[in-house]
Amino acid sequence: MATIRLSIDAGLFSAEVIARTAHRYTDRFFVELTNSDGAYAIALTSKQDDVDLTGIEGRFRNDALDEHLRERIRAETTDLHVSLVQAALRQAAPTRPKS
Amino acid sequence: MRFAPPPAFEGEAGYRLLPMRFRRLPWDENRVLVTSLSGDWILMSCADFARAVDKDLRRDEPLFADLQARHLIVADSATSTLAPLLSQYRTRKAYIEQGPKLHIFVVSLRCHHTCAYCQVSRQPLGQSQFDMSGEAAAYAVERLFEWPARELTVEFQGGEPLLHFERIKMLVKAIEIRNRHEDRNIRFVIASTLHDLTDDQLSFMRDHHFDLSTSLDGPEWLHNANRPRPEKDSYRRTLVGIERGRKVLGEHAVSALTTLTRRSLEAPLEIIDEYRKLGFHSISLRPLSPYGFARKTETRNGYPIGDFLRFYAVALDHLLSVNRAGYFMEETYGRMLLGQLLTPFSHGYVDLRSPTGAGLGAVVYDYDGTVYPSDEARMLASMGDRSFALGQVDQPVTTWLESPAMQRILAAGVAETLPTCADCAYVPLCGADPIDHLARQGDTIGHRPTSDFCRKQMGLFDLLLERWETGSGSDRQILESWAHRATRQEAQPEFEAA
């Protein structure tokens, strides 16, 4: 099975961003993540022989940027998200039938 | 009186992000779909989206107003209200307010077919021990009225429910007597092959305003191959049943669903043309589910979900061409997804809910008095896994809701909290299906990167959105007409076919 190895600067991304990105690749790859010397080392080993590896490294790096954006949005909106859902559903109590 | 100058009305500078999710468009990786908490959405360039998140938008540019109108940003939290967003969210989730509307009564497991993909584990004709008893039926009627929903759909299923029609008559009469003082709006549906339908049965159905749901898998060669009878005349009998049903109950009282086997995937155009030939304006293209006999014959009849999506894309293009030619015809699952995408309203489809529709949108009263939260849970039980049984029909509803099975379902039943779903741009429009994930992946939460449920949902949402965006004006109108029909049918749960 072929393995793709890539390194990403740990100063640019959180471990959660890298883990969330890698999780999306677990359909076709076995994933190994390590963090040392200020960089994440990512190893993607294909589960089957016929997996097309073209462009996977570049796609992973782009996906990490998307996850980073999601992390920023979550950081700004999670508390508000919870408050809004609670406020919206507070009035959603079941109505009882006429006795 | 003099007004203050314009800057006095601008409020605080800058803006705040509201909860949102995004997804790169598979057909244009330089743009994203961005959805709000309530499922309102916009397509925009990645560069503009990055500017929006970076707070670089100017108040006087059109995109600012667009994002604000869709509740993706808020300009000044001191002077802006989020009440419309809350109202939208409640509207989208309105299905949780009244409890289950779809109540499935399994009156018999007996059937005269030997379909290789049967999901129900049918029983031979002579095995009357697989019929629902009068006692279980009486309890089921009691339970039905313990639920608060004002609109109830009572669906009779099997096996072949016509083989135990006396029980159906007893149930209908008991429900109608009880409803004289309950005053609910009740709709009766029977999911049947419609073979051997008698005049007396049809008269009873006419008197009690039944709808009929049957299975038609396509042209004769395909239907007979999928649904064998010893006489090899399943297609002919189904057509006779459809015609008789239409004649007595009306054209719109009879609907049909298609179950797709591997051989069906080779014939998308023929299947659709068959439905058109028979005068149907609606078709349901359903992939096989991993239950009952369908699992036993999976290597022969099954297929990867990618093959289904390729089939669906061809079928959708053909349906659009049929509509462009002046014959209205919709695909029901596509209609449901388009209704989610293009309207703000709730819907009655139990598989597309979050919190899940299992036990919250539907209840199944099995022939032996066992109660399940969904048809899929009943099918799993017939395969030996009874862990989703809510209880027995002689127990009160509150006991079912407190059952370990219901707790397990709820723990994995909110899509917005599930791994990967939580970040998915489609999640405000999608649903959670813990029972399907248990059946396919052995775990109620499941693993989204390998989930067939997720691939199907994402694949269909992407396909429909792409066709809507890139198609001609007439294609867009056709897809929008499907979406608005979904809205009109909101109150009616989708039902299963025989």
Coordinates of C-alpha atoms in Angstrom, one line a residue:
Chain A
M1 CA 0.0 0.0 0.0
A2 CA 1.3 3.5 -0.9
T3 CA 2.0 6.0 1.8
I4 CA 1.9 9.8 1.4
R5 CA 3.9 11.8 4.0
L6 CA 3.5 15.5 4.5
S7 CA 4.6 18.0 7.1
I8 CA 2.6 21.0 8.3
D9 CA 3.9 23.9 10.4
A10 CA 2.4 23.5 13.9
G11 CA 2.5 27.2 14.4
L12 CA -0.1 27.8 11.8
F13 CA -2.7 25.2 12.7
S14 CA -4.1 23.7 15.9
A15 CA -3.9 19.9 16.5
E16 CA -7.7 19.8 16.3
V17 CA -7.7 21.3 12.9
I18 CA -5.2 18.7 11.7
A19 CA -7.2 15.9 13.3
R20 CA -10.4 17.1 11.8
T21 CA -8.8 17.4 8.4
A22 CA -7.3 13.9 8.7
H23 CA -10.6 12.4 9.8
R24 CA -12.1 13.2 6.4
Y25 CA -9.4 11.0 4.7
T26 CA -10.2 7.9 6.8
D27 CA -12.5 6.4 4.2
R28 CA -9.6 5.7 1.8
F29 CA -6.5 5.9 4.1
F30 CA -5.1 4.7 7.4
V31 CA -3.9 7.9 9.1
E32 CA -1.0 8.5 11.4
L33 CA -0.5 11.8 13.1
T34 CA 2.5 12.9 15.1
N35 CA 3.7 16.3 16.4
S36 CA 7.4 17.0 16.9
D37 CA 9.9 19.8 16.3
G38 CA 7.2 22.4 15.7
A39 CA 5.6 20.4 12.8
Y40 CA 2.8 17.9 12.3
A41 CA 3.9 14.8 10.5
I42 CA 1.0 13.2 8.6
A43 CA 1.2 9.8 7.0
L44 CA -1.7 8.6 4.8
T45 CA -1.5 5.0 3.8
S46 CA -4.0 3.8 1.2
K47 CA -6.3 1.0 2.3
Q48 CA -6.4 -0.4 -1.2
D49 CA -4.0 -0.7 -4.1
D50 CA -6.2 1.2 -6.6
V51 CA -6.5 4.5 -4.7
D52 CA -5.5 7.4 -6.9
L53 CA -2.9 9.4 -5.0
T54 CA -2.7 12.3 -7.5
G55 CA -3.2 15.6 -5.8
I56 CA -3.9 14.2 -2.3
E57 CA -1.1 16.2 -0.6
G58 CA -2.3 19.5 -2.1
R59 CA -5.9 18.6 -1.3
F60 CA -5.0 17.9 2.3
R61 CA -3.3 21.2 2.7
N62 CA -6.3 23.1 1.2
D63 CA -8.7 21.1 3.4
A64 CA -6.6 22.1 6.5
L65 CA -7.1 25.7 5.5
D66 CA -10.9 25.1 5.3
E67 CA -10.8 23.5 8.8
H68 CA -8.9 26.4 10.1
L69 CA -11.6 28.7 8.8
R70 CA -14.2 26.5 10.5
E71 CA -12.3 26.7 13.7
R72 CA -12.3 30.5 13.6
I73 CA -16.1 30.6 12.9
R74 CA -16.7 28.1 15.8
A75 CA -14.6 30.2 18.2
E76 CA -16.7 33.3 17.4
T77 CA -20.2 31.7 17.2
T78 CA -20.4 28.6 19.4
D79 CA -21.7 30.3 22.5
L80 CA -24.2 32.3 20.4
H81 CA -25.2 29.1 18.6
V82 CA -26.1 27.3 21.9
S83 CA -28.0 30.3 23.1
L84 CA -30.0 30.7 19.9
V85 CA -31.0 27.0 19.8
Q86 CA -32.1 27.1 23.4
A87 CA -34.1 30.2 22.8
A88 CA -35.7 28.8 19.7
L89 CA -36.7 25.5 21.2
R90 CA -37.9 26.8 24.5
Q91 CA -41.3 27.2 23.0
A92 CA -41.4 23.8 21.4
A93 CA -43.0 22.0 24.3
P94 CA -45.4 19.3 23.1
T95 CA -49.1 20.3 23.0
R96 CA -51.3 17.9 24.9
P97 CA -54.5 16.6 23.3
K98 CA -57.9 17.7 24.8
S99 CA -58.8 15.3 27.6
Chain B
M1 CA -38.1 68.9 13.1
R2 CA -34.7 68.0 11.7
F3 CA -33.3 64.4 11.3
A4 CA -29.8 63.7 12.5
P5 CA -27.3 63.1 9.7
P6 CA -27.0 59.5 8.2
P7 CA -24.0 58.4 10.3
A8 CA -26.2 58.8 13.4
F9 CA -28.3 55.8 12.2
E10 CA -25.4 53.5 11.3
G11 CA -24.9 52.0 14.7
E12 CA -21.6 50.4 15.8
A13 CA -19.0 49.9 13.2
G14 CA -18.1 46.4 12.0
Y15 CA -20.3 43.3 12.3
R16 CA -20.5 40.0 14.1
L17 CA -20.5 36.5 12.6
L18 CA -23.6 34.4 13.2
P19 CA -23.4 30.5 13.3
M20 CA -22.7 29.3 9.9
R21 CA -21.2 26.3 8.0
F22 CA -19.6 26.1 4.6
R23 CA -18.8 23.6 1.8
R24 CA -16.7 24.0 -1.3
L25 CA -18.9 23.3 -4.4
P26 CA -17.7 20.1 -6.1
W27 CA -18.5 21.6 -9.5
D28 CA -16.6 24.8 -8.7
E29 CA -13.9 24.6 -6.1
N30 CA -13.5 28.4 -6.1
R31 CA -16.9 28.9 -4.6
V32 CA -18.6 27.8 -1.4
L33 CA -22.1 27.0 -0.2
V34 CA -22.6 28.9 3.1
T35 CA -25.6 27.9 5.3
S36 CA -27.1 29.6 8.4
L37 CA -28.3 28.1 11.6
S38 CA -31.8 27.7 10.2
G39 CA -30.7 26.4 6.7
D40 CA -30.9 29.7 4.7
W41 CA -27.9 29.8 2.3
I42 CA -25.9 31.6 -0.3
L43 CA -23.3 30.6 -2.9
M44 CA -20.3 32.9 -3.0
S45 CA -16.6 32.9 -4.0
C46 CA -14.1 31.6 -1.5
A47 CA -12.3 34.9 -1.6
D48 CA -15.5 36.8 -0.6
F49 CA -16.2 34.2 2.1
A50 CA -12.7 34.7 3.5
R51 CA -13.3 38.5 3.5
A52 CA -16.6 38.0 5.3
V53 CA -15.0 35.9 8.1
D54 CA -12.0 38.4 8.3
K55 CA -14.6 41.2 8.9
D56 CA -13.4 43.0 5.7
L57 CA -16.8 43.6 4.2
R58 CA -18.0 47.2 3.8
R59 CA -21.5 48.1 4.8
D60 CA -22.3 49.6 1.4
E61 CA -21.5 46.5 -0.7
P62 CA -24.4 44.3 -1.8
L63 CA -22.8 41.1 -0.3
F64 CA -23.1 42.7 3.2
A65 CA -26.8 43.1 2.8
D66 CA -27.1 39.5 1.4
L67 CA -25.3 38.0 4.3
Q68 CA -27.3 40.0 6.8
A69 CA -30.6 39.0 5.2
R70 CA -29.7 35.4 5.4
H71 CA -28.7 35.7 9.1
L72 CA -25.0 34.9 8.4
I73 CA -23.8 38.1 10.0
V74 CA -25.4 40.7 12.2
A75 CA -24.4 44.4 11.8
D76 CA -25.0 45.8 15.2
S77 CA -26.1 43.5 18.0
A78 CA -27.4 46.4 20.1
T79 CA -29.9 47.5 17.5
S80 CA -30.5 44.3 15.5
T81 CA -32.9 41.6 16.5
L82 CA -32.3 37.9 16.0
A83 CA -36.0 37.1 16.4
P84 CA -36.5 36.3 12.7
L85 CA -33.6 33.7 12.9
L86 CA -35.2 32.0 15.9
S87 CA -38.5 32.0 14.1
Q88 CA -36.9 30.4 11.0
Y89 CA -35.2 27.8 13.1
R90 CA -38.5 26.9 14.9
T91 CA -40.2 26.7 11.5
R92 CA -37.5 24.4 10.1
K93 CA -37.8 22.1 13.2
A94 CA -41.6 22.3 13.6
Y95 CA -41.9 18.5 13.2
I96 CA -40.7 18.1 16.8
E97 CA -43.6 19.9 18.3
Q98 CA -46.4 17.3 18.1
G99 CA -44.8 13.9 18.3
P100 CA -45.2 11.0 15.9
K101 CA -47.7 11.5 13.1
L102 CA -46.9 8.3 11.2
H103 CA -48.3 5.1 12.9
I104 CA -47.6 1.8 11.2
F105 CA -49.7 -1.2 12.0
V106 CA -48.2 -4.5 10.9
V107 CA -51.3 -6.6 10.6
S108 CA -49.6 -9.7 9.2
L109 CA -46.1 -10.9 8.1
R110 CA -47.6 -13.3 5.6
C111 CA -47.0 -12.7 1.9
H112 CA -47.5 -14.5 -1.4
H113 CA -44.3 -13.0 -2.9
T114 CA -40.7 -14.3 -2.5
C115 CA -38.8 -11.1 -3.3
A116 CA -35.1 -11.5 -2.9
Y117 CA -34.7 -8.0 -1.5
C118 CA -37.6 -8.2 1.0
Q119 CA -36.6 -6.1 4.0
V120 CA -39.3 -7.5 6.3
S121 CA -38.7 -11.3 6.5
R122 CA -42.1 -12.2 5.2
Q123 CA -43.8 -15.6 6.2
P124 CA -45.6 -18.2 4.1
L125 CA -49.3 -17.8 3.4
G126 CA -50.5 -20.5 5.8
Q127 CA -48.6 -19.2 8.9
S128 CA -51.5 -17.4 10.6
Q129 CA -49.5 -17.1 13.9
F130 CA -47.8 -14.2 12.2
D131 CA -51.1 -12.2 12.2
M132 CA -51.8 -9.4 14.6
S133 CA -54.2 -10.5 17.4
G134 CA -57.4 -8.7 18.3
E135 CA -56.0 -8.0 21.8
A136 CA -52.8 -6.4 20.4
A137 CA -54.8 -4.4 17.9
A138 CA -57.1 -3.0 20.7
Y139 CA -54.1 -1.9 22.8
A140 CA -52.5 -0.3 19.7
V141 CA -55.6 1.9 19.2
E142 CA -55.4 3.0 22.8
R143 CA -51.7 3.9 22.4
L144 CA -52.4 5.8 19.1
F145 CA -54.5 8.3 20.9
E146 CA -52.0 8.8 23.7
W147 CA -49.8 10.7 21.2
P148 CA -50.5 14.4 21.0
A149 CA -50.4 14.9 17.2
R150 CA -53.6 16.4 15.7
E151 CA -52.8 14.9 12.3
L152 CA -52.3 11.2 12.3
T153 CA -51.4 8.9 9.4
V154 CA -52.4 5.3 10.1
E155 CA -50.6 3.0 7.7
F156 CA -51.3 -0.7 7.4
Q157 CA -48.3 -2.8 6.4
G158 CA -47.2 -6.4 6.1
G159 CA -46.1 -8.8 4.8
E160 CA -49.2 -8.4 2.7
P161 CA -51.8 -6.6 4.8
L162 CA -54.7 -7.6 2.5
L163 CA -54.2 -11.1 3.7
H164 CA -55.5 -10.0 7.2
F165 CA -58.1 -7.5 6.0
E166 CA -60.5 -8.4 8.8
R167 CA -58.0 -7.0 11.3
I168 CA -57.7 -3.8 9.2
K169 CA -61.5 -3.4 9.3
M170 CA -61.6 -3.9 13.0
L171 CA -58.8 -1.4 13.6
V172 CA -60.4 1.3 11.3
K173 CA -63.7 1.0 13.0
A174 CA -62.2 1.1 16.5
I175 CA -60.1 4.2 15.6
E176 CA -63.1 6.0 14.1
I177 CA -65.3 5.3 17.1
R178 CA -62.6 6.6 19.4
N179 CA -62.0 9.6 17.2
R180 CA -65.6 10.8 17.6
H181 CA -64.5 12.5 20.8
E182 CA -60.7 12.9 20.0
D183 CA -61.4 14.9 16.9
R184 CA -58.0 14.2 15.2
N185 CA -57.5 14.4 11.4
I186 CA -56.8 10.8 10.5
R187 CA -55.6 9.5 7.1
F188 CA -55.6 5.8 6.3
V189 CA -53.0 4.3 4.0
I190 CA -52.4 0.7 3.0
A191 CA -49.0 -0.5 1.6
S192 CA -49.9 -3.4 -0.5
T193 CA -49.0 -5.3 -3.7
L194 CA -52.7 -4.8 -4.6
H195 CA -52.8 -8.3 -5.9
D196 CA -56.0 -10.2 -5.2
L197 CA -57.8 -7.0 -4.2
T198 CA -61.5 -7.8 -3.7
D199 CA -64.5 -5.5 -4.5
D200 CA -65.5 -5.7 -0.8
Q201 CA -62.0 -4.5 0.2
L202 CA -62.1 -1.6 -2.2
S203 CA -65.6 -0.6 -1.1
F204 CA -64.4 -0.5 2.5
M205 CA -61.4 1.6 1.5
R206 CA -63.6 4.0 -0.5
D207 CA -65.9 4.4 2.5
H208 CA -63.0 5.2 4.8
H209 CA -61.0 7.4 2.3
F210 CA -57.9 5.2 2.0
D211 CA -54.8 6.0 0.0
L212 CA -53.0 3.1 -1.6
S213 CA -49.3 2.7 -1.8
T214 CA -47.9 -0.1 -3.9
S215 CA -44.6 -1.2 -5.4
L216 CA -43.8 -1.0 -9.1
D217 CA -40.2 -1.6 -10.0
G218 CA -40.4 -0.7 -13.6
P219 CA -41.3 -2.4 -16.9
E220 CA -42.6 -6.0 -16.9
W221 CA -39.3 -7.8 -17.3
L222 CA -37.8 -5.9 -14.4
H223 CA -40.8 -6.0 -12.0
N224 CA -41.3 -9.8 -12.5
A225 CA -37.6 -10.4 -12.0
N226 CA -37.5 -8.4 -8.8
R227 CA -40.8 -9.6 -7.4
P228 CA -41.3 -13.3 -8.3
R229 CA -44.5 -15.2 -7.9
P230 CA -44.9 -18.8 -8.9
E231 CA -47.2 -17.7 -11.7
K232 CA -44.7 -15.2 -13.0
D233 CA -47.4 -12.6 -13.3
S234 CA -46.6 -10.1 -10.6
Y235 CA -46.4 -7.1 -13.0
R236 CA -49.8 -7.9 -14.6
R237 CA -51.4 -8.3 -11.2
T238 CA -50.0 -5.0 -9.9
L239 CA -51.3 -3.1 -12.9
V240 CA -54.7 -4.6 -12.5
G241 CA -54.6 -3.6 -8.8
I242 CA -53.6 0.0 -9.7
E243 CA -56.4 0.4 -12.2
R244 CA -59.0 -1.0 -9.9
G245 CA -57.8 1.2 -7.1
R246 CA -57.8 4.3 -9.3
K247 CA -61.3 3.5 -10.5
V248 CA -62.8 3.2 -7.1
L249 CA -60.7 5.5 -5.0
G250 CA -59.6 8.1 -7.5
E251 CA -56.5 8.7 -9.6
H252 CA -54.6 10.5 -6.9
A253 CA -55.3 7.9 -4.2
V254 CA -52.9 5.4 -5.7
S255 CA -49.1 5.9 -5.6
A256 CA -46.2 3.6 -6.4
L257 CA -42.6 3.3 -5.2
T258 CA -39.6 1.7 -6.9
T259 CA -37.0 -0.4 -5.1
L260 CA -33.8 -0.5 -7.1
T261 CA -31.9 -3.7 -7.4
R262 CA -28.6 -4.0 -9.3
R263 CA -30.4 -4.8 -12.5
S264 CA -32.6 -1.7 -12.0
L265 CA -29.6 0.5 -12.2
E266 CA -29.2 -0.4 -15.9
A267 CA -32.7 0.9 -16.7
P268 CA -33.3 4.5 -15.4
L269 CA -35.0 5.6 -18.6
E270 CA -37.2 2.5 -18.9
I271 CA -38.3 2.8 -15.3
I272 CA -39.3 6.4 -15.6
D273 CA -41.0 5.8 -19.0
E274 CA -43.0 3.0 -17.5
Y275 CA -44.4 5.3 -14.8
R276 CA -45.2 7.9 -17.3
K277 CA -47.0 5.3 -19.5
L278 CA -49.1 4.4 -16.5
G279 CA -50.1 8.0 -15.8
F280 CA -48.1 8.5 -12.6
H281 CA -46.9 12.0 -11.9
S282 CA -44.6 10.9 -9.1
I283 CA -41.9 8.3 -8.8
S284 CA -39.7 7.2 -5.8
L285 CA -36.3 5.9 -6.6
R286 CA -35.1 4.1 -3.5
P287 CA -31.8 2.3 -3.1
L288 CA -31.9 -1.0 -1.3
S289 CA -31.8 -1.0 2.5
P290 CA -29.5 -3.4 4.4
Y291 CA -32.3 -5.4 6.1
G292 CA -34.1 -8.7 6.0
F293 CA -33.7 -10.8 2.8
A294 CA -32.0 -7.8 1.2
R295 CA -29.0 -8.5 3.3
K296 CA -29.0 -12.2 2.6
T297 CA -29.0 -11.5 -1.2
E298 CA -26.7 -8.4 -1.0
T299 CA -24.0 -9.9 -3.2
R300 CA -26.5 -10.6 -5.9
N301 CA -28.8 -7.6 -5.7
G302 CA -26.7 -5.0 -3.9
Y303 CA -24.4 -2.2 -5.3
P304 CA -22.1 0.6 -4.0
I305 CA -23.9 3.8 -3.2
G306 CA -21.8 5.5 -5.9
D307 CA -23.6 3.4 -8.5
F308 CA -26.9 4.6 -7.2
L309 CA -25.8 8.2 -7.4
R310 CA -24.7 7.7 -11.0
F311 CA -28.1 6.1 -11.8
Y312 CA -29.9 9.0 -10.0
A313 CA -28.1 11.6 -12.1
V314 CA -29.2 10.0 -15.3
A315 CA -32.7 9.5 -14.0
L316 CA -32.9 13.2 -12.9
D317 CA -31.8 14.4 -16.4
H318 CA -34.5 12.2 -18.0
L319 CA -37.1 13.4 -15.5
L320 CA -36.2 17.0 -16.4
S321 CA -36.6 16.2 -20.1
V322 CA -40.0 14.6 -19.5
N323 CA -41.1 17.7 -17.6
R324 CA -39.8 20.0 -20.3
A325 CA -41.8 18.1 -22.8
G326 CA -44.9 19.1 -20.8
Y327 CA -45.6 16.1 -18.6
F328 CA -45.3 16.9 -14.9
M329 CA -43.4 14.2 -13.0
E330 CA -41.4 14.4 -9.8
E331 CA -39.0 12.2 -7.9
T332 CA -40.2 12.2 -4.3
Y333 CA -36.9 12.1 -2.4
G334 CA -35.5 14.8 -4.7
R335 CA -38.7 16.8 -4.0
M336 CA -38.1 16.4 -0.3
L337 CA -34.4 17.6 -0.5
L338 CA -35.4 20.5 -2.8
G339 CA -38.1 21.5 -0.4
Q340 CA -35.4 21.7 2.3
L341 CA -33.1 23.7 0.0
L342 CA -35.5 26.1 -1.5
T343 CA -38.2 26.7 1.1
P344 CA -37.9 27.5 4.8
F345 CA -40.5 25.0 5.9
S346 CA -40.6 21.8 7.9
H347 CA -41.5 18.4 6.3
G348 CA -43.1 15.1 7.2
Y349 CA -40.3 12.8 6.1
V350 CA -39.1 10.8 9.1
D351 CA -35.7 9.9 7.6
L352 CA -34.7 13.6 7.2
R353 CA -35.1 14.8 10.7
S354 CA -32.8 16.1 13.4
P355 CA -33.7 15.1 16.1
T356 CA -34.3 11.8 14.4
G357 CA -37.7 10.7 13.3
A358 CA -37.3 7.3 14.9
G359 CA -39.8 7.2 17.7
L360 CA -40.3 11.0 17.5
G361 CA -41.9 11.0 14.0
A362 CA -43.1 7.5 13.6
V363 CA -44.1 4.4 15.6
V364 CA -44.5 0.8 14.5
Y365 CA -47.0 -1.6 16.1
D366 CA -45.8 -5.0 15.1
Y367 CA -48.0 -8.1 14.6
D368 CA -46.9 -9.6 17.9
G369 CA -47.6 -6.5 20.0
T370 CA -44.0 -5.3 20.1
V371 CA -43.5 -1.6 19.4
Y372 CA -40.6 -0.1 17.4
P373 CA -39.5 3.4 16.7
S374 CA -39.2 2.8 12.9
D375 CA -39.8 0.3 10.2
E376 CA -36.0 -0.2 10.1
A377 CA -35.9 -1.1 13.8
R378 CA -38.6 -3.7 13.1
M379 CA -36.6 -5.1 10.2
L380 CA -33.5 -5.3 12.4
A381 CA -35.5 -7.2 15.0
S382 CA -36.6 -9.7 12.4
M383 CA -32.9 -10.3 11.8
G384 CA -32.4 -11.1 15.5
D385 CA -31.4 -7.7 16.9
R386 CA -34.3 -6.6 19.1
S387 CA -32.3 -3.9 20.9
F388 CA -34.5 -1.1 19.4
A389 CA -37.8 -2.5 20.6
L390 CA -39.4 0.3 22.7
G391 CA -41.7 -2.0 24.6
Q392 CA -45.0 -3.8 24.3
V393 CA -48.3 -2.4 23.1
D394 CA -49.9 -2.9 26.5
Q395 CA -47.5 -0.5 28.1
P396 CA -48.1 3.3 28.1
V397 CA -46.3 5.5 25.7
T398 CA -44.3 7.1 28.5
T399 CA -42.7 3.7 29.2
W400 CA -41.5 3.5 25.6
L401 CA -40.1 7.0 25.6
E402 CA -38.1 6.2 28.8
S403 CA -36.8 2.8 27.4
P404 CA -33.1 2.1 26.9
A405 CA -33.8 1.8 23.2
M406 CA -35.2 5.4 23.0
Q407 CA -32.3 6.7 25.1
R408 CA -29.8 5.0 22.7
I409 CA -31.6 6.5 19.7
L410 CA -31.6 10.0 21.2
A411 CA -28.0 9.9 22.1
A412 CA -27.1 9.5 18.4
G413 CA -30.2 11.2 17.0
V414 CA -29.2 14.9 16.7
A415 CA -27.2 15.4 13.5
E416 CA -25.8 18.8 14.5
T417 CA -23.9 17.0 17.3
L418 CA -22.5 14.1 15.3
P419 CA -18.8 13.9 14.2
T420 CA -18.4 15.5 10.7
C421 CA -22.1 16.3 10.5
A422 CA -21.6 19.1 13.0
D423 CA -19.5 20.9 10.4
C424 CA -21.5 20.0 7.3
A425 CA -23.1 22.8 5.4
Y426 CA -26.1 20.6 4.6
V427 CA -26.8 19.6 8.3
P428 CA -29.5 22.2 8.8
L429 CA -31.4 20.5 5.9
C430 CA -30.5 16.9 6.7
G431 CA -31.3 14.3 9.3
A432 CA -29.8 11.7 11.7
D433 CA -30.5 8.0 11.2
P434 CA -28.9 6.1 14.1
I435 CA -30.7 2.8 13.3
D436 CA -29.5 2.8 9.7
H437 CA -25.9 3.5 10.9
L438 CA -26.2 0.6 13.4
A439 CA -27.4 -1.7 10.6
R440 CA -24.7 -0.7 8.2
Q441 CA -21.7 0.2 10.4
G442 CA -22.5 -1.5 13.7
D443 CA -22.7 1.8 15.6
T444 CA -25.5 4.2 16.1
I445 CA -23.2 7.3 15.6
G446 CA -21.3 5.8 12.7
H447 CA -18.3 6.9 10.7
R448 CA -19.3 9.6 8.2
P449 CA -16.4 9.2 5.8
T450 CA -17.5 5.7 5.0
S451 CA -21.3 6.1 5.7
D452 CA -23.5 5.2 2.7
F453 CA -26.3 7.4 4.3
C454 CA -24.0 10.4 4.3
R455 CA -22.7 9.7 0.8
K456 CA -26.3 9.4 -0.5
Q457 CA -27.4 12.6 1.2
M458 CA -24.4 14.7 0.2
G459 CA -24.4 13.3 -3.3
L460 CA -28.1 14.1 -3.8
F461 CA -27.9 17.6 -2.2
D462 CA -24.9 18.4 -4.4
L463 CA -26.5 17.0 -7.6
L464 CA -29.8 18.9 -7.0
L465 CA -28.1 22.2 -6.1
E466 CA -25.8 21.9 -9.1
R467 CA -28.7 21.2 -11.5
W468 CA -30.7 24.1 -10.0
E469 CA -27.7 26.5 -10.3
T470 CA -26.3 25.5 -13.7
G471 CA -29.4 24.2 -15.4
S472 CA -31.6 26.2 -17.9
G473 CA -34.3 28.5 -16.7
S474 CA -36.9 25.9 -17.4
D475 CA -35.0 23.2 -15.4
R476 CA -34.8 25.6 -12.5
Q477 CA -38.5 26.2 -12.7
I478 CA -39.2 22.5 -12.7
L479 CA -37.0 21.8 -9.6
E480 CA -38.6 24.8 -7.8
S481 CA -42.1 23.4 -8.6
W482 CA -41.1 20.1 -6.9
A483 CA -39.8 22.0 -3.9
H484 CA -43.1 23.9 -3.5
R485 CA -45.1 20.7 -3.8
A486 CA -43.0 19.4 -0.9
T487 CA -44.1 22.4 1.1
R488 CA -47.8 21.7 0.3
Q489 CA -47.4 18.1 1.4
E490 CA -45.6 19.1 4.6
A491 CA -48.3 17.8 6.9
Q492 CA -48.4 14.3 5.4
P493 CA -45.7 11.8 6.4
E494 CA -44.1 9.8 3.6
F495 CA -45.1 6.2 3.7
E496 CA -43.6 2.9 2.7
A497 CA -44.7 0.7 -0.1
A498 CA -45.2 -3.0 0.0

